[in-house]
Amino acid sequence: MRLFYFLLFTTLFLSAQNQQYSLSSINSELLEDADAVVRLDKMMITVEAYNAMEVSSRRVVTVLNENGQKHVDAYAFYDDNSKIKTLSAFVYNSQGKEIKKIKEKDFIDQSASGDGTLYSDSRVKFLRYTPVSYPYTIVFEKTYTTADTAFLPHWYFLDGYRVSTEKSEFIFDLKTKIPLRKKEQNLEDYAISVESVGNKLKYTAENLKAIEGENYSPEFYDFAPSIKLALERFHLKGVDGQAKNWSDYGKWIYNSLLRGQAELNVSTINGVKSLVAGIEDPKKKVEKIYEYVQNNTRYISVQLGIGGWMPISAEEVNRVKYGDCKGLTNYTMALLKAVGINSYYTVVYADADQRSLDAEFPSLQGNHVFLNVPLNDKELWLECTSQIVPADYLGTFTDNRYVLKVTPDGGELVKSRAYENKDNWQLTKADITISEESGVQANVEIVSSGTQYNQKFRLPLKDEQEKESHYKEYWDYVNDINLTKISFENDKDNIELKEKVSLSSNSYLSKAGDKVLFAPNMLNRNLFVPKRYRNRKHDVIIKRGYLDEDEFTIALPDDFKVESLISPVNLKTEFGEYTISMEKIAENRLIYKRRLLIKSGKYSKDSYEDFRNFRKKIARSDNSKIVLIKA
């Protein structure tokens, strides 16, 4: 009888275990619009001291399809200051049956730095699992200890778009009297319970449905529920710190990471002074020194210990002729100081998303540094890691966001330069010749500035095949395109790129009996129409506006005339403006003009359909044709 009950208990236990991770046990609402379901995401952080922390986590993810693979997140970083205690994973099939057990030795172990890194002590162990079929479930567990408490793990209850959460649990236990700051963001719209007993915090969320991504929506981290924590006394790679506001953080960076690193020897100082000898304009001095740094150094990442945050010395960069963003920025700052120009090491989140440092939550943030140079009449910005970016140009990498300017007196949160709508300008002029026998030929000149320059300035550095591929993709609606000439003029002083392209096509014209159809906007069509949503969830965000102006002169064959010109279009909306016109300027000679202004800004979600209709009208008009008939 005992054997019977034992076997029965074992059968029921194994059945329950299988059921726990089976696909059928997931609430059907969590499967809607989802590529993966996070069954459990649990993290426990215990801070024993300002320089002693343990982090344990258990993460269970059911991957529904190939797109859900990126949500497995089975990895663990380590270095001399962070040690992995436990690391394992288990894989279950769609019925919840275990099919694979993965031990720590089975994880791939490699450097956590990219190809541009000279040396680094940061490493990562990660799981690379290729499933036989979908769906499957992976259980990933890890525990690590670290002396680094400057960056406490942030917690997001949702991973991103198209992933739902069955249960999320975040526990923070502070076993010391160090002051703790926290920021709870966007919790009010979700069923998230909060428990606080002494210095122990616990957050729990259940059954959070997947969110579908939307065109022109805010960044996910702006509206997703999250928790941020920071200790006012912390430790980073052997360096202690104490800060509670942005001024404190800037002062700590200056005193603990920068002080003494900008010293140059007498020979180097004399060399840089001779470099700018005879130049009176401070801006010209800055440009000369920036050009010198670009021509004489190269970017290589150095991430060893505190070197991941502290720049190598300016004199060392001068000797070896390389450095990472920190080292090259510090070096440029030191050279400028040698000729009497003050500049400031500046911390930023560098990416196209325009992510700002969180003004409401001072803490160690950012992933990059660049240089701020205040002059009498303006503020210059230098991207010291690039050998080709013009002086005082930010592009989309660091534009229009809050950054931390580090000064001897402390940190100052400031806004990097924003490029206004009309600053992001592109002018396209062309002479187009139509021939019934040989098709269409065009000589095109394009001038770009602002963020539109950002999209183009690397083109001159590409090989001929890459240049051809770029233009064939840009004008992908022109069939049978043949590029006969490509040249560039990169004006770094005015930060403008001029492209000159000659092209032809034997298939651009289409015939309908004796008539020939021709689309006048041959060289700058904007055919993108945002996706339609039945129930728009988020406001409309246009991060960067721009202005396109086009003027095409069109020469017709002598024996053809236009049956009718394109009717003028004049659209004015809160999102922008669009106008086109076409007129006859001589016998068999037409001129087509187009102007498109898109305005950056935040617009109500209720206006999304109006925005979509605006873009539809633009696409329709840009694609319109005229009819040519025999004279």
XYZ file of C-alpha atoms in Angstrom:
631
model
C 0.000 0.000 0.000
C 2.838 2.388 0.857
C 4.350 1.658 -2.545
C 0.992 2.428 -4.194
C 0.691 5.827 -2.462
C 4.316 6.623 -3.245
C 3.810 5.859 -6.940
C 0.546 7.814 -6.954
C 2.192 10.823 -5.295
C 5.116 10.685 -7.722
C 2.776 10.506 -10.718
C 0.680 13.433 -9.486
C 3.782 15.474 -8.686
C 5.330 14.901 -12.120
C 1.988 15.623 -13.780
C 1.713 18.899 -11.892
C 5.283 19.802 -12.820
C 4.557 19.122 -16.480
C 1.337 21.115 -16.292
C 3.189 24.062 -14.713
C 5.163 24.816 -17.878
C 2.739 23.544 -20.515
C 1.362 25.942 -23.118
C -2.188 25.018 -22.136
C -1.678 26.442 -18.636
C -1.220 30.001 -19.967
C -4.191 32.347 -19.816
C -5.367 32.811 -23.416
C -5.391 36.606 -23.009
C -1.636 36.553 -22.438
C -1.121 34.804 -25.775
C -2.789 37.592 -27.767
C -0.325 39.738 -29.766
C 2.562 37.954 -28.020
C 5.765 36.391 -29.322
C 6.689 35.245 -25.812
C 5.154 34.977 -22.348
C 7.280 35.618 -19.273
C 5.828 33.026 -16.905
C 7.903 34.243 -13.968
C 10.488 36.986 -13.629
C 11.764 37.180 -10.067
C 14.740 39.074 -8.719
C 15.998 39.392 -5.160
C 18.634 42.050 -4.403
C 20.307 42.066 -1.001
C 22.639 44.941 -0.143
C 24.808 44.050 2.835
C 27.003 47.159 2.662
C 27.819 50.031 0.326
C 30.278 47.640 -1.383
C 28.560 44.270 -1.025
C 25.490 43.128 -2.966
C 23.989 39.780 -3.958
C 21.504 39.371 -6.785
C 19.457 36.206 -7.335
C 16.986 35.750 -10.167
C 14.703 33.128 -11.655
C 13.261 33.735 -15.098
C 10.810 31.452 -16.886
C 9.922 32.317 -20.482
C 7.673 30.491 -22.928
C 8.886 31.335 -26.418
C 5.983 31.146 -28.869
C 7.841 31.764 -32.123
C 11.185 32.794 -33.578
C 10.543 36.480 -32.846
C 10.249 35.628 -29.156
C 13.801 34.255 -28.958
C 15.230 37.637 -27.945
C 13.213 37.574 -24.713
C 15.019 34.552 -23.245
C 17.700 36.837 -21.737
C 19.808 33.977 -20.398
C 23.129 35.633 -19.610
C 25.323 36.632 -16.666
C 28.097 39.242 -16.609
C 31.135 38.943 -14.398
C 34.551 40.511 -13.796
C 37.067 40.922 -10.976
C 34.426 42.687 -8.870
C 31.435 40.469 -9.707
C 31.359 36.695 -9.198
C 28.812 34.193 -10.482
C 27.687 31.837 -7.694
C 25.085 29.770 -9.540
C 24.039 29.525 -13.189
C 21.729 26.974 -14.791
C 18.871 26.508 -17.230
C 16.193 23.932 -18.026
C 14.229 23.574 -21.267
C 10.662 22.213 -21.483
C 8.542 21.337 -24.501
C 5.022 22.616 -25.182
C 3.550 19.920 -22.908
C 5.776 21.031 -20.033
C 8.102 18.032 -20.209
C 11.770 18.648 -19.454
C 13.880 18.030 -22.562
C 17.249 19.568 -21.666
C 19.273 20.536 -18.603
C 22.038 23.104 -19.046
C 24.794 23.507 -16.474
C 27.121 26.484 -16.016
C 29.901 24.767 -17.963
C 27.562 24.517 -20.964
C 27.113 28.307 -21.224
C 29.242 30.168 -23.775
C 31.902 32.261 -22.025
C 33.322 35.254 -23.877
C 34.399 38.870 -23.534
C 31.500 41.238 -22.928
C 33.105 43.930 -25.092
C 32.860 44.465 -28.813
C 35.429 44.222 -31.599
C 36.631 47.780 -31.007
C 37.883 46.986 -27.502
C 41.635 46.685 -26.984
C 41.309 44.968 -23.628
C 38.634 44.422 -21.009
C 38.085 42.326 -17.910
C 34.313 42.277 -18.368
C 33.018 38.883 -19.485
C 29.638 37.276 -20.041
C 28.316 33.731 -19.917
C 25.272 33.254 -22.100
C 23.023 30.531 -23.385
C 22.670 29.925 -27.092
C 19.826 27.433 -27.478
C 18.357 26.511 -30.855
C 14.908 24.951 -30.409
C 13.707 22.000 -32.442
C 10.205 23.453 -32.481
C 8.022 26.180 -30.982
C 6.664 26.825 -28.459
C 9.101 25.867 -25.733
C 9.822 27.092 -22.208
C 13.161 27.914 -20.647
C 13.860 28.293 -16.931
C 16.962 30.358 -16.223
C 18.454 30.863 -12.752
C 21.483 32.844 -11.661
C 23.035 34.303 -8.536
C 25.970 36.650 -8.415
C 27.741 38.814 -5.879
C 29.379 42.142 -6.544
C 31.193 44.953 -4.786
C 29.804 47.423 -7.363
C 26.677 49.133 -6.045
C 26.812 52.313 -8.145
C 24.396 50.774 -10.645
C 21.516 48.969 -8.939
C 19.519 46.820 -11.385
C 16.454 48.628 -12.723
C 13.283 46.593 -12.937
C 10.817 46.491 -15.821
C 7.610 44.501 -15.394
C 7.237 44.167 -19.164
C 10.182 43.239 -21.388
C 9.077 45.143 -24.457
C 6.583 44.981 -27.278
C 4.753 41.713 -28.025
C 5.700 39.996 -24.783
C 3.290 39.471 -21.885
C 4.041 38.805 -18.217
C 2.314 36.153 -16.146
C 4.091 37.107 -12.919
C 6.834 39.585 -12.075
C 8.351 39.918 -8.614
C 11.060 42.341 -7.525
C 12.451 42.274 -3.973
C 15.022 44.700 -2.613
C 16.457 44.176 0.863
C 18.737 46.902 2.225
C 20.576 45.616 5.277
C 22.425 48.859 5.979
C 21.435 52.399 6.893
C 22.647 53.968 3.648
C 19.942 56.354 2.329
C 18.050 54.849 -0.615
C 16.269 56.760 -3.355
C 13.646 55.204 -5.577
C 11.495 56.163 -8.533
C 8.305 54.291 -9.344
C 7.301 54.973 -12.922
C 3.955 54.255 -14.625
C 2.766 51.830 -11.952
C -0.664 53.446 -11.661
C -1.947 51.946 -14.930
C -1.071 48.382 -13.953
C -2.134 46.019 -11.173
C 1.153 46.167 -9.283
C 1.175 45.566 -5.554
C 3.760 47.301 -3.375
C 4.910 46.166 0.071
C 7.340 48.138 2.199
C 8.583 46.966 5.573
C 11.570 48.835 6.968
C 14.284 48.772 4.322
C 12.700 45.885 2.417
C 10.643 46.526 -0.727
C 8.568 44.056 -2.688
C 6.749 44.684 -5.962
C 4.484 42.107 -7.583
C 2.627 42.225 -10.894
C 0.464 39.572 -12.518
C -1.166 39.002 -15.893
C 0.207 41.976 -17.830
C -0.917 41.691 -21.448
C 1.427 42.159 -24.377
C 1.603 45.611 -25.932
C 1.587 45.985 -29.696
C 4.092 48.474 -31.092
C 2.727 51.524 -32.898
C 4.274 53.822 -35.496
C 5.352 57.151 -34.026
C 4.806 56.080 -30.434
C 6.869 57.111 -27.383
C 9.858 54.966 -26.461
C 8.806 51.845 -24.560
C 10.701 52.830 -21.393
C 8.779 56.120 -21.285
C 5.421 54.457 -20.577
C 6.264 50.948 -19.315
C 6.007 50.274 -15.549
C 9.414 50.284 -13.904
C 11.381 50.743 -10.682
C 14.642 52.667 -10.330
C 16.789 52.546 -7.189
C 20.007 54.281 -6.164
C 22.159 54.298 -3.039
C 23.494 57.644 -1.843
C 26.749 55.927 -0.879
C 28.144 53.448 -3.392
C 31.190 51.652 -4.762
C 32.438 51.322 -8.331
C 35.472 49.237 -9.341
C 37.501 50.078 -6.254
C 36.356 53.701 -6.035
C 33.929 54.880 -3.349
C 31.304 57.513 -4.039
C 28.597 59.546 -2.353
C 25.909 61.568 -4.160
C 22.230 62.425 -3.956
C 21.759 65.014 -6.734
C 23.161 65.807 -10.171
C 25.615 68.342 -8.767
C 27.014 65.672 -6.423
C 27.358 63.124 -9.219
C 29.212 65.593 -11.408
C 31.503 66.502 -8.516
C 32.217 62.815 -7.840
C 33.033 62.166 -11.512
C 35.342 65.177 -11.579
C 37.136 64.478 -8.304
C 37.285 60.669 -8.463
C 37.527 59.916 -12.184
C 38.881 62.994 -13.963
C 41.172 64.797 -11.537
C 44.793 64.464 -12.621
C 43.937 62.733 -15.912
C 44.165 65.894 -18.032
C 47.823 66.691 -17.297
C 50.127 67.189 -20.300
C 53.889 67.515 -20.406
C 55.602 70.746 -21.455
C 56.500 69.394 -24.896
C 52.881 68.509 -25.698
C 51.640 71.884 -24.414
C 54.175 73.756 -26.548
C 53.203 71.631 -29.533
C 49.501 72.424 -29.288
C 50.243 76.136 -28.759
C 52.279 76.213 -31.937
C 49.433 74.423 -33.718
C 47.092 77.391 -33.171
C 49.714 80.131 -33.355
C 48.359 83.125 -35.251
C 44.719 82.081 -34.873
C 42.744 84.698 -32.936
C 39.186 83.351 -33.289
C 38.498 80.901 -30.392
C 36.120 78.900 -32.591
C 38.838 78.447 -35.203
C 41.225 77.311 -32.468
C 38.700 74.719 -31.309
C 38.223 73.482 -34.877
C 41.982 73.280 -35.450
C 42.577 71.233 -32.307
C 39.574 68.998 -33.014
C 40.919 68.361 -36.519
C 44.313 67.509 -35.005
C 42.710 64.955 -32.646
C 40.783 63.419 -35.548
C 43.872 63.126 -37.731
C 46.221 61.816 -35.042
C 44.141 59.436 -32.887
C 41.714 56.590 -33.334
C 38.940 55.109 -31.270
C 39.681 51.921 -29.324
C 37.711 50.909 -26.244
C 39.634 50.307 -23.018
C 37.491 48.745 -20.271
C 39.616 47.338 -17.490
C 38.447 47.846 -13.902
C 37.726 51.493 -13.192
C 38.979 52.169 -16.735
C 35.454 51.374 -17.863
C 34.498 54.718 -16.303
C 37.773 56.616 -15.824
C 39.556 57.979 -18.894
C 43.162 57.032 -19.504
C 45.415 60.043 -19.020
C 45.676 62.701 -21.692
C 49.432 62.217 -21.901
C 48.946 58.466 -22.448
C 46.520 59.156 -25.309
C 49.056 61.572 -26.735
C 51.701 58.814 -26.591
C 49.737 55.828 -27.923
C 47.430 57.798 -30.262
C 44.264 55.973 -29.308
C 41.540 56.025 -26.669
C 37.885 55.344 -26.002
C 35.196 58.027 -25.756
C 36.361 58.938 -22.253
C 40.051 59.074 -23.118
C 39.643 61.005 -26.370
C 37.213 63.489 -24.814
C 39.529 64.055 -21.861
C 42.500 64.424 -24.234
C 40.725 67.012 -26.380
C 39.692 68.863 -23.223
C 43.333 68.923 -22.066
C 44.572 70.248 -25.425
C 41.978 73.024 -25.389
C 42.922 73.955 -21.828
C 46.559 74.250 -22.911
C 45.562 77.105 -25.255
C 43.277 78.798 -22.732
C 39.891 77.368 -23.757
C 37.712 75.752 -21.106
C 35.580 72.766 -22.055
C 33.543 70.198 -20.167
C 33.448 66.401 -20.146
C 29.772 65.553 -20.720
C 27.877 62.301 -20.048
C 25.076 61.295 -22.412
C 22.834 58.440 -23.526
C 24.002 58.189 -27.140
C 21.513 56.675 -29.576
C 18.961 57.741 -32.162
C 16.139 57.554 -29.583
C 17.005 60.943 -28.028
C 17.042 59.341 -24.604
C 17.726 61.853 -21.833
C 19.358 61.358 -18.474
C 16.486 61.191 -16.000
C 16.274 64.703 -14.559
C 13.993 63.503 -11.752
C 16.263 60.664 -10.654
C 19.929 61.621 -10.228
C 22.104 58.519 -10.481
C 24.951 57.121 -12.534
C 23.497 57.028 -16.025
C 24.603 57.297 -19.645
C 26.630 55.187 -22.080
C 28.922 57.720 -23.737
C 30.791 60.992 -23.231
C 31.465 63.939 -25.527
C 32.737 67.486 -25.109
C 30.932 70.752 -24.424
C 32.824 73.949 -25.334
C 31.140 77.198 -24.254
C 32.367 80.240 -26.162
C 31.254 83.845 -25.839
C 28.477 83.759 -28.399
C 27.607 80.068 -28.687
C 28.109 76.555 -27.374
C 30.121 74.048 -29.408
C 29.833 70.266 -29.155
C 32.593 67.854 -30.153
C 32.182 64.126 -30.860
C 35.766 63.127 -30.075
C 35.505 59.456 -31.109
C 34.862 60.179 -34.781
C 37.554 60.887 -37.361
C 35.039 62.232 -39.899
C 32.263 64.112 -38.026
C 32.627 67.897 -38.454
C 33.293 70.060 -35.420
C 30.147 71.213 -33.652
C 27.943 68.553 -35.257
C 25.846 66.148 -33.207
C 23.618 64.459 -35.780
C 21.110 61.973 -34.380
C 23.636 60.363 -32.015
C 23.571 62.943 -29.210
C 21.120 65.688 -30.274
C 18.278 67.227 -28.243
C 18.455 65.435 -24.887
C 19.444 66.106 -21.287
C 23.124 65.433 -20.615
C 25.404 65.868 -17.592
C 28.064 68.545 -17.966
C 30.859 67.829 -15.485
C 32.558 70.885 -13.987
C 34.995 71.364 -11.062
C 32.056 72.774 -9.089
C 29.746 69.843 -9.765
C 27.422 68.431 -12.388
C 24.954 70.460 -14.408
C 22.090 68.902 -16.348
C 21.826 70.714 -19.688
C 20.167 70.126 -23.053
C 22.290 69.254 -26.053
C 21.607 71.067 -29.289
C 18.251 70.500 -30.960
C 18.038 70.762 -34.736
C 14.887 72.655 -35.704
C 12.605 71.360 -38.425
C 13.964 73.647 -41.151
C 17.569 72.987 -40.071
C 17.135 69.403 -41.265
C 17.018 70.479 -44.876
C 17.401 68.764 -48.197
C 17.322 70.589 -51.522
C 17.076 68.483 -54.684
C 17.479 70.095 -58.092
C 17.484 68.205 -61.365
C 17.431 68.590 -65.126
C 15.354 65.743 -66.546
C 15.237 64.969 -70.264
C 12.595 62.682 -71.749
C 13.192 60.837 -75.001
C 10.720 58.476 -76.620
C 13.573 56.318 -77.878
C 16.057 56.328 -74.975
C 13.830 56.906 -71.973
C 14.775 59.386 -69.264
C 18.073 61.000 -68.326
C 18.613 63.171 -65.249
C 21.399 65.265 -63.786
C 20.714 65.601 -60.069
C 22.186 67.782 -57.351
C 21.222 67.204 -53.697
C 22.303 69.433 -50.799
C 21.711 68.138 -47.246
C 22.173 69.730 -43.818
C 21.111 69.156 -40.206
C 20.089 65.600 -39.461
C 19.689 64.964 -43.190
C 23.453 65.509 -43.429
C 23.775 62.771 -40.796
C 22.209 60.302 -43.216
C 24.626 61.196 -46.019
C 28.054 62.336 -44.837
C 29.568 58.831 -44.849
C 28.633 58.242 -48.505
C 31.892 59.660 -49.958
C 33.835 57.041 -47.970
C 32.004 54.092 -49.487
C 33.293 52.096 -52.446
C 31.681 52.410 -55.870
C 29.482 49.367 -55.461
C 28.146 50.619 -52.128
C 27.420 54.037 -53.609
C 25.479 52.483 -56.470
C 23.540 50.289 -54.067
C 22.619 53.343 -51.994
C 21.134 55.243 -54.928
C 19.392 52.224 -56.389
C 17.723 51.704 -53.033
C 16.940 55.428 -52.632
C 15.304 55.503 -56.075
C 13.971 51.947 -55.941
C 10.785 52.998 -57.777
C 12.858 53.901 -60.867
C 13.027 50.721 -62.939
C 16.180 49.789 -64.836
C 18.185 52.653 -63.338
C 21.679 53.232 -64.713
C 24.047 55.452 -62.726
C 26.657 57.123 -64.931
C 28.278 59.621 -62.560
C 28.473 60.037 -58.763
C 30.476 62.732 -56.959
C 30.391 64.568 -53.621
C 31.399 67.848 -52.003
C 31.529 67.654 -48.195
C 31.528 71.203 -46.806
C 32.536 70.654 -43.170
C 32.597 74.367 -42.386
C 28.919 74.844 -43.219
C 28.127 71.189 -42.487
C 26.515 70.491 -45.836
C 26.929 67.590 -48.231
C 26.394 68.092 -51.944
C 25.693 65.006 -54.065
C 25.923 65.082 -57.842
C 24.443 62.116 -59.666
C 23.741 61.450 -63.340
C 21.350 58.633 -64.171
C 19.192 57.183 -66.888
C 16.368 54.682 -67.230
C 14.859 53.028 -70.281
C 11.904 51.706 -68.271
C 10.723 54.712 -66.255
C 8.163 55.785 -68.860
C 5.065 53.680 -69.398
C 2.947 53.648 -72.523
C -0.802 53.392 -73.038
C -1.382 53.227 -76.785
C -0.053 56.457 -78.293
C 0.191 58.075 -74.884
C 3.199 58.145 -72.585
C 2.810 58.260 -68.783
C 5.425 60.110 -66.737
C 5.630 60.670 -62.949
C 7.218 64.140 -62.490
C 8.461 63.361 -58.969
C 11.179 61.095 -60.174
C 13.772 61.879 -57.522
C 12.266 62.376 -54.054
C 9.094 60.444 -53.408
C 7.860 59.937 -49.863
C 5.504 56.983 -50.121
C 5.470 55.885 -46.475
C 1.999 55.623 -44.934
C 1.836 54.788 -41.209
C 0.033 51.640 -40.190
C -3.655 51.833 -39.344
C -4.756 51.062 -35.766
C -8.345 50.491 -34.736
C -7.683 51.677 -31.218
C -4.588 53.861 -30.991
C -3.059 53.576 -27.505
C -0.296 56.196 -27.469
C 0.305 59.786 -28.459
C 1.988 60.570 -31.762
C 5.684 61.433 -31.365
C 7.635 62.942 -34.250
C 11.161 63.215 -32.865
C 12.795 65.092 -35.688
C 11.151 67.274 -38.246
C 12.645 68.087 -41.641
C 12.224 70.186 -44.767
C 12.526 68.842 -48.322
C 12.521 71.243 -51.252
C 12.598 69.976 -54.810
C 12.807 71.661 -58.204
C 12.916 69.585 -61.375
C 13.160 71.065 -64.862
C 11.690 68.637 -67.411
C 12.464 68.730 -71.121
C 9.890 66.967 -73.338
C 10.497 65.472 -76.786
C 9.859 67.987 -79.589
C 6.893 66.059 -80.961
C 5.112 65.635 -77.593
C 2.967 67.867 -75.432
C 1.309 67.512 -72.054
C -2.336 66.511 -72.118
C -2.822 68.227 -68.725
C -0.547 69.425 -65.936
C -0.717 68.165 -62.373
C -3.097 70.260 -60.321
C -1.470 72.278 -57.536
C -1.600 70.790 -54.027
C -1.423 72.878 -50.867
C -1.818 71.022 -47.566
C -1.382 72.670 -44.159
C -1.815 70.644 -40.985
C -0.530 70.699 -37.435
C 1.964 67.990 -38.458
C 3.443 69.854 -41.394
C 2.942 71.325 -44.835
C 3.051 69.955 -48.369
C 2.843 71.852 -51.637
C 3.447 70.933 -55.258
C 3.107 72.939 -58.432
C 3.808 72.369 -62.091
C 3.916 74.874 -64.902
C 5.010 75.290 -68.474
C 7.990 77.657 -68.659
C 8.762 77.259 -72.368
C 7.753 75.210 -75.347
C 8.282 71.559 -74.355
C 9.752 72.613 -71.018
C 8.134 72.142 -67.595
C 9.128 72.917 -64.033
C 7.953 70.831 -61.096
C 8.286 72.209 -57.552
C 7.654 70.425 -54.306
C 7.991 71.380 -50.646
C 7.454 69.041 -47.708
C 7.784 70.229 -44.105
C 7.333 67.720 -41.279
C 7.112 69.250 -37.796
C 8.566 67.549 -34.745
C 6.386 67.397 -31.652
C 3.995 65.455 -29.475
C 0.457 65.100 -30.773
C -2.670 63.574 -29.269
C -3.388 59.928 -30.063
C -6.801 61.114 -31.299
C -5.058 63.023 -34.099
C -3.238 59.946 -35.416
C -5.772 59.283 -38.167
C -5.426 62.896 -39.333
C -1.661 62.423 -39.476
C -2.088 59.189 -41.375
C -4.414 60.872 -43.888
C -1.854 63.641 -44.340
C 0.814 61.080 -45.176
C -1.569 59.225 -47.513
C -2.213 62.398 -49.487
C 1.527 63.032 -49.747
C 2.172 59.490 -50.981
C -0.655 59.689 -53.505
C 0.473 63.044 -54.859
C 4.165 62.047 -54.995
C 3.171 59.075 -57.128
C 0.932 60.990 -59.553
C 1.568 60.994 -63.322
C 1.051 63.234 -66.304
C 0.071 62.116 -69.802
C 2.202 63.034 -72.796
C 0.635 62.900 -76.245
C 1.899 63.418 -79.768
C 1.770 67.074 -80.703
